[in-house]
mmCIF file of N, CA and C in Angstrom:
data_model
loop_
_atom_site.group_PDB
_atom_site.id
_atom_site.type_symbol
_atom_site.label_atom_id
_atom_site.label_comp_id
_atom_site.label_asym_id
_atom_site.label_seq_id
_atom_site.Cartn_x
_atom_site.Cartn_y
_atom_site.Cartn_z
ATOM 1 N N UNK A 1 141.943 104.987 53.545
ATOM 2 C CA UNK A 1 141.070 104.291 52.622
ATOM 3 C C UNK A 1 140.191 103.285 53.372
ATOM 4 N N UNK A 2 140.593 102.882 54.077
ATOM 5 C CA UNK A 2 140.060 101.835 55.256
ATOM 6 C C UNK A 2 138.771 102.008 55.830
ATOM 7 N N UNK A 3 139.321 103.395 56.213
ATOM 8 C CA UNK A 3 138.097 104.215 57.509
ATOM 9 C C UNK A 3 137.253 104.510 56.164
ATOM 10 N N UNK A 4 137.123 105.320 55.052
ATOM 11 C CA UNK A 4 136.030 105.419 54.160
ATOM 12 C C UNK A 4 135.425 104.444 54.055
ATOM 13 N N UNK A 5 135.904 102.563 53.328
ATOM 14 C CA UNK A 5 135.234 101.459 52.877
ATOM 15 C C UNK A 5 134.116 101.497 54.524
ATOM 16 N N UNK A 6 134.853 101.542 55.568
ATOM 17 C CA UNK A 6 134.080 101.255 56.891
ATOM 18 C C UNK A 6 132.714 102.053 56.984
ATOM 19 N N UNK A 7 133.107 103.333 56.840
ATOM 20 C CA UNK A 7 131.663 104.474 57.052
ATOM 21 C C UNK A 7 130.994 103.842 55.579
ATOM 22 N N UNK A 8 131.185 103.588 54.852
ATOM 23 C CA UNK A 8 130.724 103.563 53.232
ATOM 24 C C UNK A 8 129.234 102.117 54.001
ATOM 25 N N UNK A 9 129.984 100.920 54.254
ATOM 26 C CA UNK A 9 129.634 100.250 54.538
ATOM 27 C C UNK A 9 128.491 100.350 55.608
ATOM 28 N N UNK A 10 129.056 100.711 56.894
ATOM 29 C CA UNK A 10 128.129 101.678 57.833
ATOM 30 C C UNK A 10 126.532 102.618 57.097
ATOM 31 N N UNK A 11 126.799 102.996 56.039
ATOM 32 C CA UNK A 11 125.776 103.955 55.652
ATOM 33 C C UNK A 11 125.031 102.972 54.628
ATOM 34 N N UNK A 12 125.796 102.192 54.242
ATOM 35 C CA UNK A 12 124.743 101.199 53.877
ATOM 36 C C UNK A 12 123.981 100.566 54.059
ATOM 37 N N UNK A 13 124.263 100.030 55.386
ATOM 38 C CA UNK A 13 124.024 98.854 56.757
ATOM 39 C C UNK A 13 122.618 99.923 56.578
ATOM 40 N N UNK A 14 123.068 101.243 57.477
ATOM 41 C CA UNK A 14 121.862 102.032 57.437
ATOM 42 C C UNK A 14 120.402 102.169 56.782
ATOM 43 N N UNK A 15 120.812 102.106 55.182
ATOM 44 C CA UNK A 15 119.674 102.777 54.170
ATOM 45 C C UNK A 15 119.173 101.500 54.387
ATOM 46 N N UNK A 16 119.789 99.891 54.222
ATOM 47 C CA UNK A 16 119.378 98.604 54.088
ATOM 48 C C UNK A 16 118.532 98.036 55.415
ATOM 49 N N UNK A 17 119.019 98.687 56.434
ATOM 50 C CA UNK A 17 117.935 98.653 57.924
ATOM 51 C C UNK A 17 116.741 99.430 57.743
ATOM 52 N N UNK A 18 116.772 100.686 56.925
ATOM 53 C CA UNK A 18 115.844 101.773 57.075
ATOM 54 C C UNK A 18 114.858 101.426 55.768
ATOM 55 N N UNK A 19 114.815 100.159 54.874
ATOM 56 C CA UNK A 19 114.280 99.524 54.018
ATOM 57 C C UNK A 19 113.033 98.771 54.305
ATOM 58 N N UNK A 20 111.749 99.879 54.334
ATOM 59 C CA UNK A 20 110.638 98.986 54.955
ATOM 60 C C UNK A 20 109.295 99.223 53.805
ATOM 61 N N UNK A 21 108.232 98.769 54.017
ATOM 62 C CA UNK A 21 107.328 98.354 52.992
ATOM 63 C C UNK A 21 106.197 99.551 53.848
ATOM 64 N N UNK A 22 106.303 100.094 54.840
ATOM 65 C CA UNK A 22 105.832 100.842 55.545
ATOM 66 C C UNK A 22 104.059 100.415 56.381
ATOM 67 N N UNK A 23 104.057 99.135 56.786
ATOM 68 C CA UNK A 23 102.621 98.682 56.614
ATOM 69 C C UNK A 23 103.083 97.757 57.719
ATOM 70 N N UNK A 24 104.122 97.450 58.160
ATOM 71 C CA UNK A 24 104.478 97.392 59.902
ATOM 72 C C UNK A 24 103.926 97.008 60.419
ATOM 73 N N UNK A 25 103.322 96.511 61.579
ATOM 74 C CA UNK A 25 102.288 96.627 62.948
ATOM 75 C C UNK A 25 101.549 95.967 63.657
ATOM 76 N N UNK A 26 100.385 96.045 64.567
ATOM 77 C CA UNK A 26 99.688 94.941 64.644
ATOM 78 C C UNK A 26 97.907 95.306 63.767
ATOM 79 N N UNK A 27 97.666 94.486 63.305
ATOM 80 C CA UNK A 27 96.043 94.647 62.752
ATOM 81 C C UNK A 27 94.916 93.800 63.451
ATOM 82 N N UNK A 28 93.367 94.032 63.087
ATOM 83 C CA UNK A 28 92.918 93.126 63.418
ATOM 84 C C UNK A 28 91.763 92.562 62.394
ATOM 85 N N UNK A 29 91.214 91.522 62.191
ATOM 86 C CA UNK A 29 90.808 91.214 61.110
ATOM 87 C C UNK A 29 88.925 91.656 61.092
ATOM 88 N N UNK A 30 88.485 91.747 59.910
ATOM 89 C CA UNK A 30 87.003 91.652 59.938
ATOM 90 C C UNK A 30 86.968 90.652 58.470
ATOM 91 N N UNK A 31 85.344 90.096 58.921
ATOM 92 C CA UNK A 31 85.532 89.778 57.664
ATOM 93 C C UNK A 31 84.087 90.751 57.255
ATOM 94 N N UNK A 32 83.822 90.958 56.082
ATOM 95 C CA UNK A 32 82.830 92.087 55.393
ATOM 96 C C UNK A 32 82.378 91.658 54.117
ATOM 97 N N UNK A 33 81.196 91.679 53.451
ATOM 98 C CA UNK A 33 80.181 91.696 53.130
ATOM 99 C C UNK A 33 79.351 92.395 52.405
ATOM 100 N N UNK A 34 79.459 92.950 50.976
ATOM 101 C CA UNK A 34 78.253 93.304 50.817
ATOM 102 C C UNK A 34 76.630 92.705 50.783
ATOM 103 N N UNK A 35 76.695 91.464 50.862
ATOM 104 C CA UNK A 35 76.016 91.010 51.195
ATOM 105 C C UNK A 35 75.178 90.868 52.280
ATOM 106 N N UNK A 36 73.946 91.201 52.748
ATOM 107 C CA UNK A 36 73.738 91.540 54.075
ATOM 108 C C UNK A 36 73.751 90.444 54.733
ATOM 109 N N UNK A 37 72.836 89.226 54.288
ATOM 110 C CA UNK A 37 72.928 87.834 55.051
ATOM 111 C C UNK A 37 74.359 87.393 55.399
ATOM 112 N N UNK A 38 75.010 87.370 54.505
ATOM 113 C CA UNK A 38 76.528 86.881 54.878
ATOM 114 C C UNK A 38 77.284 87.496 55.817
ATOM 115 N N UNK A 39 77.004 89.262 55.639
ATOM 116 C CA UNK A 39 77.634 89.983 56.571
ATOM 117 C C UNK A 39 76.833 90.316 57.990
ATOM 118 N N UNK A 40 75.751 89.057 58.258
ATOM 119 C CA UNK A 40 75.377 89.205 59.537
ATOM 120 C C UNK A 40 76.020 88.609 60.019
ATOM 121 N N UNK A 41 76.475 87.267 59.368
ATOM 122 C CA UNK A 41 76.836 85.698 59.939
ATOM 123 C C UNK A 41 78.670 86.682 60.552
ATOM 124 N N UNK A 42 79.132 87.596 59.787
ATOM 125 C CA UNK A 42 80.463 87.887 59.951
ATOM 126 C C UNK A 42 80.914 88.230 61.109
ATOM 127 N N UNK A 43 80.116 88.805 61.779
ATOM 128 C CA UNK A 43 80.129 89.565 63.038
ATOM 129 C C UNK A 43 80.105 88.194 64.344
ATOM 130 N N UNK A 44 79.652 86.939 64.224
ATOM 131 C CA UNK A 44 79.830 85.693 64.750
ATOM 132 C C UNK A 44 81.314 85.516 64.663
ATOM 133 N N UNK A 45 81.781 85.518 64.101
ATOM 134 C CA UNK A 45 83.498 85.030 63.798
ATOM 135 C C UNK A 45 84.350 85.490 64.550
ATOM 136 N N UNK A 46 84.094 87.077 65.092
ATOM 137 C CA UNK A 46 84.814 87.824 66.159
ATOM 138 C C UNK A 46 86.341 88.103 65.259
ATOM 139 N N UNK A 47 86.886 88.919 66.227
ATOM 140 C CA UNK A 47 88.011 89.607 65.557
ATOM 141 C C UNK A 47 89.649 88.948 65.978
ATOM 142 N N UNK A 48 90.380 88.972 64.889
ATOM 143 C CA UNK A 48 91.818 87.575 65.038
ATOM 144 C C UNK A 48 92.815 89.286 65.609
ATOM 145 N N UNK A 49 93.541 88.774 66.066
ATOM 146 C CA UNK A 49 95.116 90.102 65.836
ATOM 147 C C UNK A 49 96.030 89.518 64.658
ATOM 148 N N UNK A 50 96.736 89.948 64.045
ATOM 149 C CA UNK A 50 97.943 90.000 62.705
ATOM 150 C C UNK A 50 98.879 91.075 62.778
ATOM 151 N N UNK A 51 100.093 90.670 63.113
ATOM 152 C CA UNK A 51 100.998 91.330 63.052
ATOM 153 C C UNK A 51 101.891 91.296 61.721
ATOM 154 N N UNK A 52 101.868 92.105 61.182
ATOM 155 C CA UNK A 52 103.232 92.326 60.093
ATOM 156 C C UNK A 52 104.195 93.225 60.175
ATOM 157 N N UNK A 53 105.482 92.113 60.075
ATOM 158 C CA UNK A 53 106.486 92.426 60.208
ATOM 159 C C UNK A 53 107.218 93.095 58.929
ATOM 160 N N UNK A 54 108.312 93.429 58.909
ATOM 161 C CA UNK A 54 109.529 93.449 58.190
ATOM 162 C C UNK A 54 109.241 92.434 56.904
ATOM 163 N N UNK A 55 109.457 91.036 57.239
ATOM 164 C CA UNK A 55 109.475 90.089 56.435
ATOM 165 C C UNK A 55 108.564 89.365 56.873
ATOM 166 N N UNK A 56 107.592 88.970 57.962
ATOM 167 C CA UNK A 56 106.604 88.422 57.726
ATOM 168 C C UNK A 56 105.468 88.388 58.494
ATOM 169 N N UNK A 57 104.268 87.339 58.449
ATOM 170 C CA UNK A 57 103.111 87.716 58.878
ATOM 171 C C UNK A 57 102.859 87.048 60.108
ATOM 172 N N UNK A 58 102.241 86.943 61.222
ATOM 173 C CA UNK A 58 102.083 86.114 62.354
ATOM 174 C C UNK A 58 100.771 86.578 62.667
ATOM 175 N N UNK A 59 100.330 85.385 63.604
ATOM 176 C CA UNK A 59 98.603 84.981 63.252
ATOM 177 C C UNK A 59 98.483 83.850 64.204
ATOM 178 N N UNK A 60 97.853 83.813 65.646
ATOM 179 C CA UNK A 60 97.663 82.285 66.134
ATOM 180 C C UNK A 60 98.808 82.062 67.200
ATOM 181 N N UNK A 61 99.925 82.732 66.732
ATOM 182 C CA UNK A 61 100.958 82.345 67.180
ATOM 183 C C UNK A 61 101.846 81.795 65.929
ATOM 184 N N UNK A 62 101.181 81.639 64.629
ATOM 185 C CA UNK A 62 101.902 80.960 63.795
ATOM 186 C C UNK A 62 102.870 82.111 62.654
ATOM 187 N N UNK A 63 104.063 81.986 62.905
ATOM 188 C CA UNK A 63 104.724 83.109 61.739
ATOM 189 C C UNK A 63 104.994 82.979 60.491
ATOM 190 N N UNK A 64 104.878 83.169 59.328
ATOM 191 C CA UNK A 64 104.849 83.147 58.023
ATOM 192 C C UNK A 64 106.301 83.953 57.320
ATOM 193 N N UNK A 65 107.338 83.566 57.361
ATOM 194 C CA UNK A 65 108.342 84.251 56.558
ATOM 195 C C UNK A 65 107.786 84.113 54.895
ATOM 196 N N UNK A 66 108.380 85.626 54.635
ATOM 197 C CA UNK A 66 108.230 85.858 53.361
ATOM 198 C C UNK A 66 109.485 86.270 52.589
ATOM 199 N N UNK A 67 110.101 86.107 51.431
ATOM 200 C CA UNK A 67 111.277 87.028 50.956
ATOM 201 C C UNK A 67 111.112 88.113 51.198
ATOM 202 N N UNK A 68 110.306 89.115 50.749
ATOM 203 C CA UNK A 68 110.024 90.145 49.966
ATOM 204 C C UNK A 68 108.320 90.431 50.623
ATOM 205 N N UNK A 69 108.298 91.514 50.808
ATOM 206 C CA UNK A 69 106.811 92.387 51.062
ATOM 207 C C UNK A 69 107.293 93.797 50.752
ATOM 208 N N UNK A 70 106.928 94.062 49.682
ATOM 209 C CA UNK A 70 106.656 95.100 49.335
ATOM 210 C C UNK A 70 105.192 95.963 48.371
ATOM 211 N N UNK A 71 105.351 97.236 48.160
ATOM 212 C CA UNK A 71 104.082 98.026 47.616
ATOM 213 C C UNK A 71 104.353 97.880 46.235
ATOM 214 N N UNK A 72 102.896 97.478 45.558
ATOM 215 C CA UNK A 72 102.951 97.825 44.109
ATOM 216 C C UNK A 72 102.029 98.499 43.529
ATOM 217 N N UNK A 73 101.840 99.805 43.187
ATOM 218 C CA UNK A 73 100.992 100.157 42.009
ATOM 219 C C UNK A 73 100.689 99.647 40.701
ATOM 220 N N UNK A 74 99.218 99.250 40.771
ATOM 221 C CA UNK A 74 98.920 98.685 39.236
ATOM 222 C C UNK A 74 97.993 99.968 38.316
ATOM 223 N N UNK A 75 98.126 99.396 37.120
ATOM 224 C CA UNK A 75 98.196 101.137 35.853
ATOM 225 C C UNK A 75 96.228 101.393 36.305
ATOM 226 N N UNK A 76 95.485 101.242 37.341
ATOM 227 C CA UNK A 76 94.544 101.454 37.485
ATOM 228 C C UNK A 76 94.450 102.420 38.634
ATOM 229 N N UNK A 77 95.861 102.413 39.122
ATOM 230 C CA UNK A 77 96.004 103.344 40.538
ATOM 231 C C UNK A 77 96.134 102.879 41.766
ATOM 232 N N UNK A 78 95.134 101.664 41.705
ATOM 233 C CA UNK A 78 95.182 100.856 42.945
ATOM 234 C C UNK A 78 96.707 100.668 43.574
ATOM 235 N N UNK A 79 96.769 100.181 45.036
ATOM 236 C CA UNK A 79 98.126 100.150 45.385
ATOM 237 C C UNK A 79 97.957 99.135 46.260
ATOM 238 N N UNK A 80 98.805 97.943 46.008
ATOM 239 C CA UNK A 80 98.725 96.694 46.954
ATOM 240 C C UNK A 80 99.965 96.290 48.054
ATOM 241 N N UNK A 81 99.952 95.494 48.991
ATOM 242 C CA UNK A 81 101.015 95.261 50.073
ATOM 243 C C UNK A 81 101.326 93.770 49.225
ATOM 244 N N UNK A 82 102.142 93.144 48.622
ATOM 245 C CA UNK A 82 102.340 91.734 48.007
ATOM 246 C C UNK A 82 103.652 91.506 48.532
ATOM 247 N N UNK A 83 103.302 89.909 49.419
ATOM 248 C CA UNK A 83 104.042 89.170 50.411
ATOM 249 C C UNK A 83 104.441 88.169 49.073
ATOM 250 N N UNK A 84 105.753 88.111 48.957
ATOM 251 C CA UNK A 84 106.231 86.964 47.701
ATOM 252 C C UNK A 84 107.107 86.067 48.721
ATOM 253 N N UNK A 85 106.923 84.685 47.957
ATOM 254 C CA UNK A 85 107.719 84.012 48.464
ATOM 255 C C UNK A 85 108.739 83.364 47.155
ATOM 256 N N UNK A 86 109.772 82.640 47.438
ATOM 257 C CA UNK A 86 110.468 82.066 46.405
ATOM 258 C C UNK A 86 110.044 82.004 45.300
ATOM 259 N N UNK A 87 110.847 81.895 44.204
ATOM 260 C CA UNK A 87 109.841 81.942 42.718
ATOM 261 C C UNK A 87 109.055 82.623 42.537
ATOM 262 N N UNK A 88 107.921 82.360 42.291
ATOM 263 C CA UNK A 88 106.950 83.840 41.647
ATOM 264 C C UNK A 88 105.704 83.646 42.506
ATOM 265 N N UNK A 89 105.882 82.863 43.709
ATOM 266 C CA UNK A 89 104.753 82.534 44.687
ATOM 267 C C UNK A 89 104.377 84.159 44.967
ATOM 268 N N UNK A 90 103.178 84.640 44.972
ATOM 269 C CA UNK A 90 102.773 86.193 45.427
ATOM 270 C C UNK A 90 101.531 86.214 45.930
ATOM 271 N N UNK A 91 101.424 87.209 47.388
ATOM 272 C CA UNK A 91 99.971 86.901 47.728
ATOM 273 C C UNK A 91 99.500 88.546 47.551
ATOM 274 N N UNK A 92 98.490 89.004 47.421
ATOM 275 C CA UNK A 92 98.612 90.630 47.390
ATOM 276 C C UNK A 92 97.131 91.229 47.868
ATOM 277 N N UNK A 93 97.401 92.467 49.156
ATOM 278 C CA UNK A 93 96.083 92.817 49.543
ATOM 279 C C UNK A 93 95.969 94.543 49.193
ATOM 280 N N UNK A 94 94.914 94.466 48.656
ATOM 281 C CA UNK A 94 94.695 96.256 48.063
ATOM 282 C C UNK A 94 94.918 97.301 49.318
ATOM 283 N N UNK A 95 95.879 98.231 49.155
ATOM 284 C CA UNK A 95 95.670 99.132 50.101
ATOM 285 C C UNK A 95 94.376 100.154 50.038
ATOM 286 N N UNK A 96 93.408 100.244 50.831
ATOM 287 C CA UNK A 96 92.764 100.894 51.172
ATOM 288 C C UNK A 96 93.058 102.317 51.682
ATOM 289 N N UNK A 97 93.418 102.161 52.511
ATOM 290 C CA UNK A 97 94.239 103.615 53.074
ATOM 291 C C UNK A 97 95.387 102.987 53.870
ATOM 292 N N UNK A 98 96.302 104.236 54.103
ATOM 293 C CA UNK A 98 97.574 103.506 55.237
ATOM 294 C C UNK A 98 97.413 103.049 56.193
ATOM 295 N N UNK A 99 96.409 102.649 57.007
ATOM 296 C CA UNK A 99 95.815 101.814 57.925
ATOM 297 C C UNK A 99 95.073 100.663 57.811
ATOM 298 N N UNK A 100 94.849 100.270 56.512
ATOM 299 C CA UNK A 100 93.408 99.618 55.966
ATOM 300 C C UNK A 100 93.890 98.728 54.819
ATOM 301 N N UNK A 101 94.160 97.150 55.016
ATOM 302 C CA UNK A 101 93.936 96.417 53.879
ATOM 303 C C UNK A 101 93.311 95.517 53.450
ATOM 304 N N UNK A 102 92.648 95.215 52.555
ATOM 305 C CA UNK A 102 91.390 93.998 52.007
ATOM 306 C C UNK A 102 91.978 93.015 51.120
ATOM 307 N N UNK A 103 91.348 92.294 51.071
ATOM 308 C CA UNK A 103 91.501 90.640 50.467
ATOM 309 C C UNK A 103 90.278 90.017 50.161
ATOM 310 N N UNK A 104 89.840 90.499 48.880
ATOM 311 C CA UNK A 104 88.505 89.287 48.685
ATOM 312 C C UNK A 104 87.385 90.149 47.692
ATOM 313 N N UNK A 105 86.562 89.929 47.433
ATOM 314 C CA UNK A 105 85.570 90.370 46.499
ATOM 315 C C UNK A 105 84.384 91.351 47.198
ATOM 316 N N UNK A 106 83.712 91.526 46.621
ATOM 317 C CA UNK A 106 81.799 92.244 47.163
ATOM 318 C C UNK A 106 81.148 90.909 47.897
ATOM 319 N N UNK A 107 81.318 89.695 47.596
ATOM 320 C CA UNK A 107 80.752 88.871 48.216
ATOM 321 C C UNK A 107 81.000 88.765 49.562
ATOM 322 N N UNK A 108 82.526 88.216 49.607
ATOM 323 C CA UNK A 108 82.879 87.967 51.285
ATOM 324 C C UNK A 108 84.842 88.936 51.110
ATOM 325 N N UNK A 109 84.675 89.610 52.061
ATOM 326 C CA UNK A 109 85.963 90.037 52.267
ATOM 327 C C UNK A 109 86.697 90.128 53.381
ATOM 328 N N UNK A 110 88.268 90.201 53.544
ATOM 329 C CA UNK A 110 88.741 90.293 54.504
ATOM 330 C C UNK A 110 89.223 91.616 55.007
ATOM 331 N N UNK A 111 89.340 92.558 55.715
ATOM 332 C CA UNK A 111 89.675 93.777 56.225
ATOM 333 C C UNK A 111 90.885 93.928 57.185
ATOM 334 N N UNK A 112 92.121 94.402 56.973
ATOM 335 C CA UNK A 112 93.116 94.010 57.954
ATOM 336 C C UNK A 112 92.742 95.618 58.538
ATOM 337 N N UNK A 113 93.028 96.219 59.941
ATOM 338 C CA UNK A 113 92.831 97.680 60.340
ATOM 339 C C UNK A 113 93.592 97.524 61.216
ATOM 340 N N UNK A 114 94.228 98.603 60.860
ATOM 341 C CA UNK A 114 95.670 98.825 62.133
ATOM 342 C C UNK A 114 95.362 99.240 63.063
ATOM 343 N N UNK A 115 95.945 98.770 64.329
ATOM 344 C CA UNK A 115 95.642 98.773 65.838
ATOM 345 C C UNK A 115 96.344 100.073 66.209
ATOM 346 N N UNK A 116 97.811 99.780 65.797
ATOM 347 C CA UNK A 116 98.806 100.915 66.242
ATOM 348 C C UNK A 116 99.825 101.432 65.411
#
């Protein structure tokens, strides 16, 4: 009975390691524009690296733990990456494609694009 609770446990350990939001990696930022004036000035700003982790975001050197990052579909189809923190704190960026996430409006936006 022993050796079962052990493997039981073991295969849990497993599924609970193998528990990812799938959006991983390092990115790098743009910021974008439909706007043409604004999105000249964008290309001045140059490009940051962002890594996301497991549980959180790093930037600068500075790391951001989060509870929870996971995917949500909203009833429009769209599909977002939302970094929550304690309580109902939630930040959320539209997935674009599995390489590709945004933050921001037609005016000024942010573009995360995966490196690797």
């Amino acid at each position: 009975m022993k050796i079962i609770k052990t493997v039981l446990c073991v295969v849990l350990l497993g599924f609970l390691a193998a528990c990812n939001h799938g959006f991983e990696g390092e990115y790098t930022t743009k910021i974008g524009s439909d706007n043409e004036f604004i999105d000249g000035f964008s290309g001045l700003l140059g490009e940051k690296k962002v890594i996301i982790g497991r549980n959180y975001i790093e930037s600068d050197g500075t790391r951001t733990e989060y509870d929870e990052i996971f995917v949500r579909k909203s009833n429009n189809g769209n599909r977002y990456l939302v970094f929550k923190n304690e309580g109902s704190e939630q930040e959320a960026w539209q997935i674009v494609d599995d390489n590709t996430l945004k933050k921001g409006n037609q005016l000024v936006s942010v573009i995360l694009k995966k490196v690797n």
